[in-house]
Amino acid sequence: MSKALEGVRVLDFTHVQSGPTCTQLLAWFGADVIKVERPGTGDVTRGQLRDVPNADSLYFTMLNHNKRSITLDTKNPKGKQVLEALIKTCDVLVENFAPGVLDRMGFSWERIEALNPRMIVASIKGFGPGPYEDCKVYENVAQCAGGSASTTGFRDGPPLVTGAQIGDSGTGLHLALGIVTALYQRTATGRGQRVDVAMQDSVLNLCRVKLRDQQRLAHGPLKEYPQYGESLPFGEAVPRAGNASGGGQPGWILKCKGWETDPNAYIYFITQAPAWDKICNLIGKPDWITDPDYAKPEARLNKLSAIFDTIEEWTKTKTKFEVMALCNPLDIPCGPILSMKEIAEDQSLRATGTVVEVDHPVRGPYLTVGNPIKLSASPTEVVRSPLLGEHTDEILKQVLGLGAEELAEVRASGALEPIVKQAAE
Ligand code: CAO
C-alpha cells in the first residue's frame, strides 16, 4: 500500500525532542526523512540517558524511527555545497536549532528560498518574536512560560511540570500540522513558505481552557475548582486545580483497593450529570438522587470534595479494574491510573500498533510508542532509528547522484570528518 506522504523529501535538521517528534511523524506517513547530523557525535540524544553501553539511547531511538542519517559538517565549505544540493532536492527543511543558528550557517530563509522556491522551512523556537526570542529553551521552560506549570499541581503546593512532554512533543505535533498544511497550499501556489511554531505558543494552545478560566474569574468564583467548595477566596489568577476536571463535568482521582502499597491503585472518576442516578445507586447513596442538596449539578458544586470522599469509600473496596468493569456498563466515565509498566504490558495497545517492539542491531529489541495517528489507507510500519551516518554514502549517491570521483572529493574535503568539540561548547 502506498503512503500518504510518499514522494515528499524532508531535510531533517532537528535534534533533541521537539523537532524529531515532528519529522518522525512525517516519516511514519511515508516521507523520506534525511536526518543531517554532526559527524562524530550526531544528535546529542544518541548519547544521553544511555542504558546500554555504546548503543544509541532510547531517548534517540524512540524519536527517530523511519529516518535516514547522513553526517555532514555544514560549516565546512564542501559540506555547505552538499547541503545546498540537498536543499534543491528536498521539499521541506525542518529545524529546531537555537535562534540564529541557521543564519550563522549561511542558510537564511531568503537564501533557501532562492535555492529552492518550493521549499517549506519549518522551525521550532522556544519563543516567538518578543523579549525572549533569543532564548534557548527546553521542555520545562516552555511548560512554565506557556501557562501549564502555574495551573498544574495543588493549590497549597508549588507550580508543577507535567510528565507529558507538551512543550517538546506537543510543539512537534503542531509543527507537523503546519508542514502538511503548507504542502497542501503548495499544490495550488507552487511555492514554499515558512512555518514557525514557538514552544510557548504550543503549550498555551494546550492550556486554552485555563485562559478561558482566567476570564471567567472576572465574573465570579470558578465553582468547579475545589477551593470554591472549601469557601476559600480566589486570587487574581487561575489557581492550580489539583485533579479537578478542566471541563464542566466534575472529576477527581480516587483511591482504589491496594492504594496503601500500590502508588497507582487509583481511578479518575467523573460525576457526569446524566450518570448521577446510577452513581448514587452504585455507591449506596440512592437518597442523593432526590435530595435537593444533591439532585442537581449546581447544588453539588459547593460540596464536591465531600461527594468525592464518599465515592472514594466505595472505590477503596474495589480494584481500579473492578471499578472500571462496574462503571463502564452504566456509562459512568472513569479511567484507571495506569503505570508505565501496565501500559508496556498492555496487549490491546500492542495489537493496535500504539506500543511496538522494535529490533536494533546494537541494543537489541526495545519497546516504543508507535504512530498514534492511524490512517486507513496509509498504515504505519515502525522501522528502527538509523545508526549515525548509516546512510551517508547512499544519500550522496542516490539522492544527489554523486559518482565515485565526486564522493572522494567530499571525503577529502573533511566534510564527513568528526567535528572536534570547541573548548567553548
Ligand atoms: N555541522 C556543523 N555544525 C552543526 C551541525 C552540523 N551538521 N549541526 C549543528 N551544528 C552547530 C550549529 O551550527 C550551532 O553552532 P553555532 O552556535 O556556532 O552557530 C551548534 O551546532 C549548536 O546548535 P544549538 O545552539 O541549536 O544547540 P545547543 O545544544 O546549544 O542548544 C537547544 C540546544 C535545544 C537549547 C537549542 O537548539 C534550542 O533552543 N532550540 C530551539 C528550541 C527547541 O527546540 N527546544 C527543544 C529541545 S528538546 O527539549
Tab-separated table of C-alpha atoms and ligand atoms in Angstrom:
chain	number	residue	atom	x	y	z
A	1	MET	CA	0.000	0.000	0.000
A	2	SER	CA	1.301	3.487	-0.778
A	3	LYS	CA	1.945	6.001	1.970
A	4	ALA	CA	0.243	9.368	2.390
A	5	LEU	CA	3.446	11.437	2.132
A	6	GLU	CA	5.234	9.272	-0.412
A	7	GLY	CA	7.372	11.457	-2.672
A	8	VAL	CA	7.878	14.146	-0.018
A	9	ARG	CA	11.535	14.526	0.906
A	10	VAL	CA	12.402	16.122	4.222
A	11	LEU	CA	15.754	17.604	5.145
A	12	ASP	CA	15.738	16.983	8.858
A	13	PHE	CA	17.964	19.307	10.829
A	14	THR	CA	16.214	18.538	14.102
A	15	HIS	CA	17.717	17.413	17.364
A	16	VAL	CA	16.757	16.516	20.931
A	17	GLN	CA	12.976	16.014	21.182
A	18	SER	CA	10.693	18.697	19.788
A	19	GLY	CA	11.809	18.651	16.137
A	20	PRO	CA	12.447	14.892	15.946
A	21	THR	CA	8.867	14.090	17.044
A	22	CYS	CA	7.648	16.125	14.099
A	23	THR	CA	9.892	14.527	11.483
A	24	GLN	CA	9.227	11.052	12.890
A	25	LEU	CA	5.525	11.599	12.236
A	26	LEU	CA	6.270	12.734	8.678
A	27	ALA	CA	8.412	9.621	8.192
A	28	TRP	CA	5.638	7.413	9.534
A	29	PHE	CA	3.305	8.925	6.978
A	30	GLY	CA	5.770	7.956	4.244
A	31	ALA	CA	8.046	10.966	3.748
A	32	ASP	CA	11.714	10.283	3.008
A	33	VAL	CA	13.305	11.919	6.047
A	34	ILE	CA	17.019	12.626	5.765
A	35	LYS	CA	18.442	13.487	9.156
A	36	VAL	CA	21.565	15.655	8.882
A	37	GLU	CA	23.849	15.131	11.869
A	38	ARG	CA	27.194	16.427	13.056
A	39	PRO	CA	29.941	13.975	12.106
A	40	GLY	CA	31.289	12.230	15.170
A	41	THR	CA	28.553	12.931	17.694
A	42	GLY	CA	25.301	13.340	15.809
A	43	ASP	CA	22.133	14.269	17.645
A	44	VAL	CA	23.172	14.859	21.245
A	45	THR	CA	20.457	12.499	22.493
A	46	ARG	CA	22.235	9.490	20.941
A	47	GLY	CA	24.487	9.577	23.984
A	48	GLN	CA	22.106	10.969	26.618
A	49	LEU	CA	20.450	8.819	29.320
A	50	ARG	CA	22.250	5.783	27.924
A	51	ASP	CA	21.123	2.447	29.339
A	52	VAL	CA	23.192	0.117	27.114
A	53	PRO	CA	26.903	0.939	26.714
A	54	ASN	CA	27.819	2.176	23.207
A	55	ALA	CA	24.267	1.818	21.935
A	56	ASP	CA	22.106	4.736	20.836
A	57	SER	CA	19.965	5.708	23.805
A	58	LEU	CA	16.258	5.003	23.962
A	59	TYR	CA	15.841	8.773	24.021
A	60	PHE	CA	17.225	8.849	20.481
A	61	THR	CA	15.846	5.594	19.101
A	62	MET	CA	12.291	6.327	20.232
A	63	LEU	CA	12.228	9.703	18.448
A	64	ASN	CA	13.957	8.887	15.189
A	65	HIS	CA	12.299	5.872	13.608
A	66	ASN	CA	11.917	5.517	9.836
A	67	LYS	CA	14.593	8.150	9.080
A	68	ARG	CA	17.881	8.007	7.192
A	69	SER	CA	21.002	9.526	8.727
A	70	ILE	CA	23.686	11.464	6.889
A	71	THR	CA	26.611	13.028	8.737
A	72	LEU	CA	27.806	16.304	7.318
A	73	ASP	CA	29.813	19.237	8.660
A	74	THR	CA	27.662	22.072	7.413
A	75	LYS	CA	30.265	24.640	8.393
A	76	ASN	CA	32.816	23.085	6.037
A	77	PRO	CA	32.754	24.746	2.538
A	78	LYS	CA	32.239	21.419	0.746
A	79	GLY	CA	29.695	20.449	3.376
A	80	LYS	CA	27.812	23.653	2.554
A	81	GLN	CA	27.822	22.712	-1.145
A	82	VAL	CA	26.372	19.303	-0.304
A	83	LEU	CA	23.743	20.971	1.850
A	84	GLU	CA	22.859	23.335	-0.994
A	85	ALA	CA	22.382	20.378	-3.288
A	86	LEU	CA	20.174	18.688	-0.701
A	87	ILE	CA	18.092	21.856	-0.289
A	88	LYS	CA	17.495	21.883	-4.044
A	89	THR	CA	16.172	18.335	-3.988
A	90	CYS	CA	14.065	18.411	-0.809
A	91	ASP	CA	10.517	19.649	-0.211
A	92	VAL	CA	10.739	20.534	3.464
A	93	LEU	CA	13.535	21.632	5.774
A	94	VAL	CA	12.768	21.171	9.463
A	95	GLU	CA	14.976	22.617	12.191
A	96	ASN	CA	14.898	23.378	15.888
A	97	PHE	CA	18.266	24.988	16.338
A	98	ALA	CA	18.738	27.813	18.787
A	99	PRO	CA	17.696	31.208	17.331
A	100	GLY	CA	20.125	32.443	14.680
A	101	VAL	CA	21.982	29.155	14.120
A	102	LEU	CA	20.694	28.522	10.595
A	103	ASP	CA	21.501	32.113	9.580
A	104	ARG	CA	25.019	31.768	11.001
A	105	MET	CA	25.415	28.585	8.994
A	106	GLY	CA	24.686	30.713	5.923
A	107	PHE	CA	21.201	29.390	5.257
A	108	SER	CA	18.752	32.205	5.896
A	109	TRP	CA	15.175	31.884	4.657
A	110	GLU	CA	15.980	34.225	1.761
A	111	ARG	CA	18.927	32.059	0.695
A	112	ILE	CA	16.958	28.821	0.962
A	113	GLU	CA	14.053	30.326	-0.949
A	114	ALA	CA	16.434	31.446	-3.694
A	115	LEU	CA	17.904	27.947	-3.911
A	116	ASN	CA	14.500	26.260	-3.936
A	117	PRO	CA	11.326	28.409	-4.111
A	118	ARG	CA	9.185	25.341	-3.410
A	119	MET	CA	10.951	24.670	-0.117
A	120	ILE	CA	8.934	24.744	3.095
A	121	VAL	CA	11.156	25.816	6.002
A	122	ALA	CA	9.699	24.701	9.306
A	123	SER	CA	11.191	25.926	12.573
A	124	ILE	CA	10.655	25.405	16.255
A	125	LYS	CA	11.913	28.051	18.655
A	126	GLY	CA	11.253	28.425	22.347
A	127	PHE	CA	9.537	31.815	21.987
A	128	GLY	CA	8.055	33.839	19.174
A	129	PRO	CA	9.140	37.427	18.463
A	130	GLY	CA	9.362	39.438	21.685
A	131	PRO	CA	11.511	39.784	24.787
A	132	TYR	CA	12.580	36.146	24.902
A	133	GLU	CA	13.046	35.468	21.181
A	134	ASP	CA	16.775	34.781	21.518
A	135	CYS	CA	16.485	32.313	24.397
A	136	LYS	CA	17.417	28.657	24.262
A	137	VAL	CA	14.536	26.617	25.532
A	138	TYR	CA	13.883	23.119	26.818
A	139	GLU	CA	10.646	21.332	27.656
A	140	ASN	CA	10.054	22.595	31.169
A	141	VAL	CA	10.883	26.196	30.297
A	142	ALA	CA	8.045	26.073	27.771
A	143	GLN	CA	5.694	24.413	30.250
A	144	CYS	CA	6.385	27.231	32.693
A	145	ALA	CA	6.161	30.082	30.183
A	146	GLY	CA	3.113	28.640	28.415
A	147	GLY	CA	0.858	28.651	31.483
A	148	SER	CA	0.949	24.944	32.227
A	149	ALA	CA	3.061	24.963	35.396
A	150	SER	CA	1.130	27.761	37.116
A	151	THR	CA	-2.105	25.834	36.625
A	152	THR	CA	-0.807	22.346	37.444
A	153	GLY	CA	-0.488	20.889	40.919
A	154	PHE	CA	-2.339	21.553	44.137
A	155	ARG	CA	-3.356	24.952	45.424
A	156	ASP	CA	-1.186	24.713	48.528
A	157	GLY	CA	1.884	23.441	46.651
A	158	PRO	CA	4.370	24.961	44.185
A	159	PRO	CA	3.789	25.079	40.427
A	160	LEU	CA	4.325	21.675	38.822
A	161	VAL	CA	5.601	20.498	35.471
A	162	THR	CA	3.845	17.540	33.903
A	163	GLY	CA	5.429	14.341	32.628
A	164	ALA	CA	3.587	14.663	29.319
A	165	GLN	CA	6.051	16.419	27.031
A	166	ILE	CA	3.678	19.088	25.887
A	167	GLY	CA	6.499	21.562	25.252
A	168	ASP	CA	8.557	19.306	23.023
A	169	SER	CA	6.315	16.610	21.561
A	170	GLY	CA	3.340	18.962	21.723
A	171	THR	CA	5.194	21.520	19.631
A	172	GLY	CA	6.398	18.823	17.238
A	173	LEU	CA	2.783	17.872	16.603
A	174	HIS	CA	1.821	21.468	15.920
A	175	LEU	CA	4.739	21.824	13.500
A	176	ALA	CA	3.812	18.630	11.631
A	177	LEU	CA	0.331	20.007	11.023
A	178	GLY	CA	1.827	23.295	9.808
A	179	ILE	CA	4.073	21.415	7.377
A	180	VAL	CA	1.383	19.275	5.786
A	181	THR	CA	-0.851	22.356	5.545
A	182	ALA	CA	1.931	24.250	3.761
A	183	LEU	CA	2.472	21.262	1.463
A	184	TYR	CA	-1.221	21.355	0.650
A	185	GLN	CA	-1.121	25.084	-0.098
A	186	ARG	CA	1.924	24.490	-2.297
A	187	THR	CA	-0.125	22.256	-4.569
A	188	ALA	CA	-2.062	25.416	-5.526
A	189	THR	CA	0.655	28.084	-5.349
A	190	GLY	CA	3.704	26.097	-6.394
A	191	ARG	CA	5.660	27.926	-3.703
A	192	GLY	CA	7.011	27.100	-0.293
A	193	GLN	CA	6.712	29.194	2.843
A	194	ARG	CA	7.983	29.425	6.401
A	195	VAL	CA	6.227	27.505	9.158
A	196	ASP	CA	7.137	28.829	12.606
A	197	VAL	CA	5.968	27.353	15.871
A	198	ALA	CA	7.053	28.601	19.283
A	199	MET	CA	7.042	26.168	22.182
A	200	GLN	CA	5.443	28.741	24.464
A	201	ASP	CA	2.586	29.160	21.986
A	202	SER	CA	2.043	25.413	21.653
A	203	VAL	CA	1.861	24.935	25.401
A	204	LEU	CA	-0.534	27.860	25.689
A	205	ASN	CA	-2.677	26.356	22.946
A	206	LEU	CA	-2.885	23.177	25.022
A	207	CYS	CA	-3.724	25.303	28.092
A	208	ARG	CA	-6.540	27.082	26.280
A	209	VAL	CA	-9.096	26.115	28.943
A	210	LYS	CA	-7.036	27.887	31.578
A	211	LEU	CA	-7.122	31.181	29.672
A	212	ARG	CA	-10.865	30.560	29.478
A	213	ASP	CA	-10.954	30.271	33.268
A	214	GLN	CA	-8.820	33.387	33.702
A	215	GLN	CA	-11.557	35.376	32.001
A	216	ARG	CA	-14.364	33.600	33.854
A	217	LEU	CA	-12.728	34.710	37.101
A	218	ALA	CA	-13.831	38.281	36.364
A	219	HIS	CA	-17.430	37.111	36.656
A	220	GLY	CA	-17.176	35.193	39.911
A	221	PRO	CA	-15.522	32.192	41.528
A	222	LEU	CA	-14.710	29.112	39.486
A	223	LYS	CA	-17.298	26.833	41.003
A	224	GLU	CA	-15.848	23.590	39.693
A	225	TYR	CA	-12.481	24.286	41.408
A	226	PRO	CA	-12.093	22.582	44.813
A	227	GLN	CA	-11.428	25.819	46.645
A	228	TYR	CA	-14.956	27.014	45.865
A	229	GLY	CA	-16.352	24.120	47.886
A	230	GLU	CA	-13.859	24.896	50.635
A	231	SER	CA	-15.034	28.537	50.720
A	232	LEU	CA	-11.522	29.806	50.014
A	233	PRO	CA	-11.224	33.073	48.086
A	234	PHE	CA	-9.841	33.176	44.554
A	235	GLY	CA	-6.925	35.465	43.756
A	236	GLU	CA	-6.296	37.383	40.558
A	237	ALA	CA	-5.000	34.446	38.541
A	238	VAL	CA	-6.314	30.979	37.765
A	239	PRO	CA	-5.243	28.771	40.667
A	240	ARG	CA	-3.901	25.239	40.500
A	241	ALA	CA	-6.871	22.895	40.378
A	242	GLY	CA	-5.371	19.675	41.725
A	243	ASN	CA	-7.109	16.821	39.975
A	244	ALA	CA	-10.294	18.700	39.181
A	245	SER	CA	-11.628	18.234	35.695
A	246	GLY	CA	-10.896	21.021	33.245
A	247	GLY	CA	-14.433	20.813	31.871
A	248	GLY	CA	-17.987	21.145	33.065
A	249	GLN	CA	-18.206	17.626	34.495
A	250	PRO	CA	-16.630	17.383	37.962
A	251	GLY	CA	-13.985	14.694	38.398
A	252	TRP	CA	-11.277	13.658	40.838
A	253	ILE	CA	-8.700	10.920	41.374
A	254	LEU	CA	-9.890	8.412	43.962
A	255	LYS	CA	-8.130	5.662	45.871
A	256	CYS	CA	-8.854	2.080	44.967
A	257	LYS	CA	-8.182	-1.217	46.725
A	258	GLY	CA	-4.464	-1.614	47.347
A	259	TRP	CA	-3.637	2.111	47.372
A	260	GLU	CA	-1.665	1.701	50.603
A	261	THR	CA	1.087	-0.189	48.796
A	262	ASP	CA	0.477	0.425	45.083
A	263	PRO	CA	1.153	4.059	44.078
A	264	ASN	CA	-1.082	3.624	41.040
A	265	ALA	CA	-4.122	1.998	42.661
A	266	TYR	CA	-6.295	4.987	41.772
A	267	ILE	CA	-9.056	5.826	39.344
A	268	TYR	CA	-10.220	9.058	37.749
A	269	PHE	CA	-13.915	9.303	38.476
A	270	ILE	CA	-16.246	11.721	36.688
A	271	THR	CA	-19.657	12.594	38.093
A	272	GLN	CA	-21.178	13.318	34.720
A	273	ALA	CA	-24.641	14.758	35.311
A	274	PRO	CA	-26.619	12.237	33.202
A	275	ALA	CA	-24.974	9.365	35.141
A	276	TRP	CA	-25.717	10.830	38.589
A	277	ASP	CA	-28.619	8.475	39.443
A	278	LYS	CA	-26.552	5.432	38.502
A	279	ILE	CA	-23.589	6.659	40.548
A	280	CYS	CA	-25.808	7.161	43.594
A	281	ASN	CA	-27.256	3.654	43.298
A	282	LEU	CA	-23.823	2.122	42.688
A	283	ILE	CA	-22.179	3.667	45.758
A	284	GLY	CA	-25.170	3.005	48.026
A	285	LYS	CA	-26.461	6.574	48.244
A	286	PRO	CA	-29.852	6.343	46.492
A	287	ASP	CA	-31.237	9.159	48.656
A	288	TRP	CA	-28.919	11.630	46.872
A	289	ILE	CA	-30.986	11.148	43.705
A	290	THR	CA	-33.902	13.118	45.127
A	291	ASP	CA	-32.245	15.078	47.952
A	292	PRO	CA	-32.412	18.753	46.819
A	293	ASP	CA	-28.885	19.283	48.209
A	294	TYR	CA	-27.536	16.717	45.740
A	295	ALA	CA	-30.048	16.159	42.953
A	296	LYS	CA	-28.927	18.966	40.615
A	297	PRO	CA	-25.327	19.599	39.410
A	298	GLU	CA	-25.418	23.223	40.627
A	299	ALA	CA	-26.394	22.106	44.138
A	300	ARG	CA	-23.436	19.747	44.284
A	301	LEU	CA	-20.754	22.292	43.384
A	302	ASN	CA	-20.159	23.568	46.926
A	303	LYS	CA	-19.616	20.069	48.303
A	304	LEU	CA	-17.687	18.275	45.586
A	305	SER	CA	-14.833	17.284	47.886
A	306	ALA	CA	-17.233	15.622	50.339
A	307	ILE	CA	-19.038	13.888	47.473
A	308	PHE	CA	-15.789	12.502	46.100
A	309	ASP	CA	-14.782	11.395	49.622
A	310	THR	CA	-17.986	9.382	49.789
A	311	ILE	CA	-17.469	7.859	46.351
A	312	GLU	CA	-13.933	7.021	47.406
A	313	GLU	CA	-15.200	4.996	50.342
A	314	TRP	CA	-16.790	2.802	47.670
A	315	THR	CA	-13.857	2.774	45.180
A	316	LYS	CA	-11.483	1.794	48.010
A	317	THR	CA	-13.328	-1.534	48.262
A	318	LYS	CA	-12.574	-2.384	44.602
A	319	THR	CA	-9.502	-2.543	42.392
A	320	LYS	CA	-9.311	0.118	39.688
A	321	PHE	CA	-10.184	-2.530	37.104
A	322	GLU	CA	-13.199	-3.679	39.116
A	323	VAL	CA	-14.406	-0.072	39.291
A	324	MET	CA	-13.987	0.166	35.511
A	325	ALA	CA	-15.909	-3.071	34.989
A	326	LEU	CA	-18.787	-1.858	37.151
A	327	CYS	CA	-18.920	1.725	35.830
A	328	ASN	CA	-18.484	1.223	32.110
A	329	PRO	CA	-21.739	-0.682	31.506
A	330	LEU	CA	-23.526	2.142	33.339
A	331	ASP	CA	-21.876	4.823	31.153
A	332	ILE	CA	-20.128	6.348	34.155
A	333	PRO	CA	-16.923	7.848	32.719
A	334	CYS	CA	-13.825	6.811	34.647
A	335	GLY	CA	-10.228	5.908	33.867
A	336	PRO	CA	-7.707	3.738	35.679
A	337	ILE	CA	-4.375	5.316	36.617
A	338	LEU	CA	-2.135	3.063	34.527
A	339	SER	CA	1.533	2.741	35.352
A	340	MET	CA	4.091	2.688	32.543
A	341	LYS	CA	4.650	-0.985	33.440
A	342	GLU	CA	0.973	-1.739	32.865
A	343	ILE	CA	0.999	0.205	29.603
A	344	ALA	CA	4.121	-1.599	28.390
A	345	GLU	CA	2.419	-4.932	29.043
A	346	ASP	CA	-0.984	-3.946	27.635
A	347	GLN	CA	-1.788	-6.365	24.820
A	348	SER	CA	-4.509	-4.209	23.270
A	349	LEU	CA	-2.012	-1.356	22.764
A	350	ARG	CA	0.351	-3.838	21.118
A	351	ALA	CA	-2.451	-5.071	18.867
A	352	THR	CA	-3.177	-1.576	17.537
A	353	GLY	CA	0.487	-0.721	16.975
A	354	THR	CA	0.432	2.021	19.604
A	355	VAL	CA	3.073	0.131	21.560
A	356	VAL	CA	5.559	-1.601	19.279
A	357	GLU	CA	8.579	-3.812	19.808
A	358	VAL	CA	11.447	-2.860	17.507
A	359	ASP	CA	14.752	-4.639	16.957
A	360	HIS	CA	18.012	-2.714	16.864
A	361	PRO	CA	21.366	-4.056	15.670
A	362	VAL	CA	23.312	-2.687	18.654
A	363	ARG	CA	20.895	-2.558	21.547
A	364	GLY	CA	18.561	-5.438	20.579
A	365	PRO	CA	14.783	-5.334	20.988
A	366	TYR	CA	13.106	-2.393	22.710
A	367	LEU	CA	9.619	-1.008	23.124
A	368	THR	CA	8.466	2.230	21.596
A	369	VAL	CA	5.307	4.207	21.073
A	370	GLY	CA	4.130	3.732	17.511
A	371	ASN	CA	2.140	6.200	15.450
A	372	PRO	CA	-0.884	7.287	17.453
A	373	ILE	CA	-2.497	8.607	14.264
A	374	LYS	CA	-3.959	5.731	12.259
A	375	LEU	CA	-4.634	6.359	8.561
A	376	SER	CA	-6.686	3.573	6.987
A	377	ALA	CA	-5.019	3.965	3.581
A	378	SER	CA	-1.521	4.694	4.895
A	379	PRO	CA	-0.661	2.238	7.643
A	380	THR	CA	2.481	2.857	9.674
A	381	GLU	CA	5.292	0.366	9.863
A	382	VAL	CA	7.801	1.340	12.544
A	383	VAL	CA	11.396	0.927	11.335
A	384	ARG	CA	14.333	1.241	13.742
A	385	SER	CA	16.225	4.509	14.019
A	386	PRO	CA	19.336	4.881	11.841
A	387	LEU	CA	22.848	4.471	13.162
A	388	LEU	CA	24.911	7.651	12.984
A	389	GLY	CA	25.736	8.318	9.327
A	390	GLU	CA	24.343	4.944	8.274
A	391	HIS	CA	23.039	6.371	5.004
A	392	THR	CA	25.675	8.991	4.192
A	393	ASP	CA	27.010	7.250	1.075
A	394	GLU	CA	23.569	6.089	-0.004
A	395	ILE	CA	22.193	9.650	0.156
A	396	LEU	CA	25.171	11.220	-1.602
A	397	LYS	CA	24.908	8.668	-4.404
A	398	GLN	CA	21.186	8.069	-4.686
A	399	VAL	CA	19.710	11.470	-3.786
A	400	LEU	CA	22.467	13.730	-5.134
A	401	GLY	CA	23.687	11.382	-7.863
A	402	LEU	CA	27.381	11.763	-6.912
A	403	GLY	CA	29.806	9.470	-8.735
A	404	ALA	CA	32.887	7.821	-7.208
A	405	GLU	CA	35.122	10.790	-8.018
A	406	GLU	CA	32.784	13.371	-6.502
A	407	LEU	CA	32.288	11.179	-3.467
A	408	ALA	CA	36.051	11.023	-2.984
A	409	GLU	CA	36.155	14.820	-3.279
A	410	VAL	CA	33.605	15.196	-0.488
A	411	ARG	CA	35.568	12.785	1.666
A	412	ALA	CA	38.857	14.585	1.006
A	413	SER	CA	37.289	17.923	1.974
A	414	GLY	CA	36.871	16.801	5.572
A	415	ALA	CA	33.107	17.490	5.455
A	416	LEU	CA	32.414	13.987	6.753
A	417	GLU	CA	35.108	14.061	9.448
A	418	PRO	CA	34.130	14.188	13.134
A	419	ILE	CA	33.782	17.753	14.343
A	420	VAL	CA	36.288	18.418	17.080
A	421	LYS	CA	34.489	19.962	20.024
A	422	GLN	CA	35.360	23.595	20.631
A	423	ALA	CA	36.538	24.495	24.120
A	424	ALA	CA	33.605	26.884	24.482
A	425	GLU	CA	30.979	24.191	23.722
B	1	CAO	N1	27.601	20.647	11.190
B	1	CAO	C1	28.249	21.671	11.787
B	1	CAO	N2	27.703	22.366	12.828
B	1	CAO	C2	26.488	21.967	13.249
B	1	CAO	C3	25.771	20.897	12.672
B	1	CAO	C4	26.397	20.225	11.591
B	1	CAO	N3	25.803	19.195	10.989
B	1	CAO	N4	24.598	20.764	13.322
B	1	CAO	C5	24.561	21.708	14.280
B	1	CAO	N5	25.698	22.433	14.244
B	1	CAO	C6	26.085	23.549	15.108
B	1	CAO	C7	25.222	24.742	14.884
B	1	CAO	O1	25.610	25.419	13.725
B	1	CAO	C8	25.448	25.534	16.163
B	1	CAO	O2	26.644	26.259	16.040
B	1	CAO	P1	26.751	27.839	16.332
B	1	CAO	O3	26.110	28.089	17.665
B	1	CAO	O4	28.228	28.051	16.324
B	1	CAO	O5	26.057	28.560	15.261
B	1	CAO	C9	25.717	24.437	17.198
B	1	CAO	O6	25.846	23.217	16.466
B	1	CAO	C10	24.720	24.247	18.283
B	1	CAO	O7	23.373	24.463	17.895
B	1	CAO	P2	22.273	24.788	19.013
B	1	CAO	O8	22.596	26.112	19.658
B	1	CAO	O9	20.931	24.677	18.420
B	1	CAO	O10	22.452	23.606	20.076
B	1	CAO	P3	22.557	23.661	21.666
B	1	CAO	O11	22.829	22.262	22.080
B	1	CAO	O12	23.479	24.698	22.153
B	1	CAO	O13	21.072	24.088	22.140
B	1	CAO	C11	18.691	23.809	22.297
B	1	CAO	C12	20.052	23.131	22.199
B	1	CAO	C13	17.634	22.746	22.212
B	1	CAO	C14	18.557	24.547	23.641
B	1	CAO	C15	18.536	24.831	21.145
B	1	CAO	O14	18.792	24.174	19.941
B	1	CAO	C16	17.164	25.481	21.095
B	1	CAO	O15	16.857	26.389	21.867
B	1	CAO	N6	16.340	25.067	20.109
B	1	CAO	C17	15.045	25.665	19.870
B	1	CAO	C18	14.048	25.241	20.904
B	1	CAO	C19	13.887	23.744	20.980
B	1	CAO	O16	13.611	23.058	20.035
B	1	CAO	N7	13.993	23.261	22.216
B	1	CAO	C20	13.596	21.894	22.496
B	1	CAO	C21	14.700	20.957	22.521
B	1	CAO	S1	14.073	19.415	23.042
B	1	CAO	O17	13.945	19.581	24.671
